[in-house]
Every structure is written in C-alpha cells, then in structure tokens.
C-alpha cells in the first residue's frame, strides 16, 4: 500500500512562495504518475499539476508559469514549488498517485487517482 504524507503548507502573503512536499512510503513512486490537487472551501477539487513516470508534466492554466512540480525518485518524494501566490490559491492541497494514467489524464481525472494523502493547508492573504 502506497502511503502519502504532505507537508509544507502554511500562511503567506500574496506574492510569496511555498514549497510543498509529499513523502511516499510503502512503494517506490518511480513508476507512478504523481500529482497535486487542491480544494478550496465551497469549491470542487481540481488538478493543479501532475508528473508522469517519465517526467512529463501537466499544469492547470491558473498556475502555469507560477508553479513547478518535480519528483525525486531516490527520496521517494514529490514537490510543488509555488511562486507568485495569489489569494485564489488558498486551498487544501493533496498529493495523489496513480499507476497507469498519463500526466494529462491525471490532471483532469482526480477521482481515478489510486492513492491520496490527507492534505496540507495553504492560505494566501492579500
């Protein structure tokens, strides 16, 4: 069983940066498509950024140019570097993994992801 634990959330002002981490245990993530998803209060969960086993990435239009997803398979860890943060980025951020989807498929199919972390809260103040 793959277990995922997010960290790095917090409260920052608009324009600031945060780096989220997702530490995986149980299985190696090298063969998994990994992704970050978020859910703001009163809104549906949405894909933020995904990365497949080959390193291909996909991003939501709202975060392109500001967020960067990366993975360190040796550390079994997924990252999300978030720059130029905006109040509308405020949400609970979740790490997820799937064995078979591409990054593009995963970005728009959160419900199909196999494994999920419990989330880390990101709050951006104006």
Short mmCIF file of C-alpha atoms in Angstrom, two decimals:
data_model
loop_
_atom_site.label_atom_id
_atom_site.label_comp_id
_atom_site.label_asym_id
_atom_site.label_seq_id
_atom_site.Cartn_x
_atom_site.Cartn_y
_atom_site.Cartn_z
CA UNK A 1 0.00 0.00 0.00
CA UNK A 2 1.38 3.37 -1.02
CA UNK A 3 1.08 5.98 1.71
CA UNK A 4 1.47 9.68 1.03
CA UNK A 5 2.13 12.44 3.56
CA UNK A 6 2.09 16.11 2.55
CA UNK A 7 3.95 18.92 4.28
CA UNK A 8 5.00 22.49 3.66
CA UNK A 9 1.69 24.27 3.77
CA UNK A 10 1.24 27.49 5.67
CA UNK A 11 0.12 31.08 5.57
CA UNK A 12 1.90 33.62 3.38
CA UNK A 13 1.09 36.96 1.83
CA UNK A 14 0.16 37.44 -1.78
CA UNK A 15 3.24 37.30 -3.97
CA UNK A 16 5.04 34.93 -1.66
CA UNK A 17 6.27 31.39 -2.19
CA UNK A 18 5.82 27.98 -0.65
CA UNK A 19 7.24 24.57 -1.38
CA UNK A 20 5.06 21.57 -0.75
CA UNK A 21 6.48 18.09 -0.26
CA UNK A 22 4.83 14.70 -0.45
CA UNK A 23 6.75 11.84 1.14
CA UNK A 24 5.80 8.36 -0.03
CA UNK A 25 6.22 5.07 1.80
CA UNK A 26 5.22 1.52 1.03
CA UNK A 27 6.14 1.50 -2.66
CA UNK A 28 8.59 3.36 -4.82
CA UNK A 29 6.94 6.19 -6.73
CA UNK A 30 9.20 5.91 -9.74
CA UNK A 31 6.58 4.07 -11.81
CA UNK A 32 3.64 6.20 -10.69
CA UNK A 33 2.05 9.24 -12.16
CA UNK A 34 2.02 11.72 -9.28
CA UNK A 35 0.03 14.86 -8.85
CA UNK A 36 -1.07 17.78 -6.73
CA UNK A 37 -4.73 18.60 -6.40
CA UNK A 38 -6.50 21.24 -4.37
CA UNK A 39 -9.88 22.01 -2.94
CA UNK A 40 -10.94 25.42 -1.75
CA UNK A 41 -13.89 25.92 0.61
CA UNK A 42 -17.15 25.60 -1.28
CA UNK A 43 -15.43 24.55 -4.49
CA UNK A 44 -14.80 21.30 -6.28
CA UNK A 45 -11.45 19.57 -6.16
CA UNK A 46 -9.23 20.49 -9.09
CA UNK A 47 -6.00 19.29 -10.59
CA UNK A 48 -3.07 21.64 -10.08
CA UNK A 49 -0.06 19.84 -11.55
CA UNK A 50 0.86 16.29 -12.44
CA UNK A 51 4.02 14.47 -13.47
CA UNK A 52 4.25 11.04 -15.05
CA UNK A 53 6.89 8.40 -14.54
CA UNK A 54 8.90 9.72 -17.49
CA UNK A 55 8.95 13.25 -16.16
CA UNK A 56 6.27 14.71 -18.42
CA UNK A 57 4.23 17.38 -16.69
CA UNK A 58 0.81 18.98 -16.98
CA UNK A 59 -0.45 22.12 -15.26
CA UNK A 60 -3.76 23.83 -14.70
CA UNK A 61 -3.94 27.06 -16.69
CA UNK A 62 -4.35 29.02 -13.47
CA UNK A 63 -0.91 28.01 -12.19
CA UNK A 64 1.18 27.83 -15.36
CA UNK A 65 4.32 29.89 -15.04
CA UNK A 66 3.96 30.13 -11.26
CA UNK A 67 4.03 26.54 -10.01
CA UNK A 68 6.57 23.80 -10.74
CA UNK A 69 6.05 20.14 -10.00
CA UNK A 70 9.04 17.84 -9.60
CA UNK A 71 9.90 14.45 -8.23
CA UNK A 72 12.93 12.90 -6.58
CA UNK A 73 12.56 9.18 -7.04
CA UNK A 74 15.65 8.48 -4.94
CA UNK A 75 13.99 10.23 -2.00
CA UNK A 76 10.55 8.88 -2.94
CA UNK A 77 9.25 12.42 -2.70
CA UNK A 78 7.09 14.72 -4.81
CA UNK A 79 7.38 18.51 -4.69
CA UNK A 80 5.37 21.54 -5.69
CA UNK A 81 7.19 24.88 -5.83
CA UNK A 82 4.63 27.64 -5.71
CA UNK A 83 5.67 31.20 -6.55
CA UNK A 84 3.76 34.44 -7.00
CA UNK A 85 0.99 33.10 -4.83
CA UNK A 86 -2.44 34.67 -5.02
CA UNK A 87 -5.37 34.66 -2.58
CA UNK A 88 -7.24 32.39 -5.01
CA UNK A 89 -4.56 29.73 -4.45
CA UNK A 90 -5.89 29.29 -0.90
CA UNK A 91 -6.96 25.67 -0.54
CA UNK A 92 -6.20 22.30 0.94
CA UNK A 93 -3.54 20.74 -1.26
CA UNK A 94 -3.44 16.98 -1.74
CA UNK A 95 -0.83 14.65 -3.16
CA UNK A 96 -2.05 11.69 -5.18
CA UNK A 97 -0.65 8.79 -7.18
CA UNK A 98 -1.80 6.54 -10.00
CA UNK A 99 -0.03 3.64 -11.61
CA UNK A 100 -1.35 3.98 -15.16
CA UNK A 101 -2.53 7.43 -16.22
CA UNK A 102 -0.50 9.99 -18.12
CA UNK A 103 0.05 13.40 -16.58
CA UNK A 104 -2.59 14.95 -18.82
CA UNK A 105 -5.14 12.28 -17.97
CA UNK A 106 -4.47 12.54 -14.26
CA UNK A 107 -4.81 16.34 -14.19
CA UNK A 108 -8.46 16.09 -15.22
CA UNK A 109 -9.38 12.78 -13.53
CA UNK A 110 -8.78 13.23 -9.83
CA UNK A 111 -11.41 10.66 -8.97
CA UNK A 112 -9.40 7.99 -10.78
CA UNK A 113 -6.22 8.50 -8.75
CA UNK A 114 -5.45 5.43 -6.68
CA UNK A 115 -3.75 6.85 -3.60
CA UNK A 116 -4.21 10.08 -1.67
CA UNK A 117 -2.58 11.94 1.17
CA UNK A 118 -4.53 13.77 3.85
CA UNK A 119 -3.59 17.21 2.62
CA UNK A 120 -1.76 20.34 3.71
CA UNK A 121 -3.43 23.73 4.05
CA UNK A 122 -2.23 26.73 2.06
CA UNK A 123 -3.59 30.16 2.97
CA UNK A 124 -2.70 33.26 0.98
CA UNK A 125 -3.59 36.66 2.36
CA UNK A 126 -3.93 39.79 0.28
#
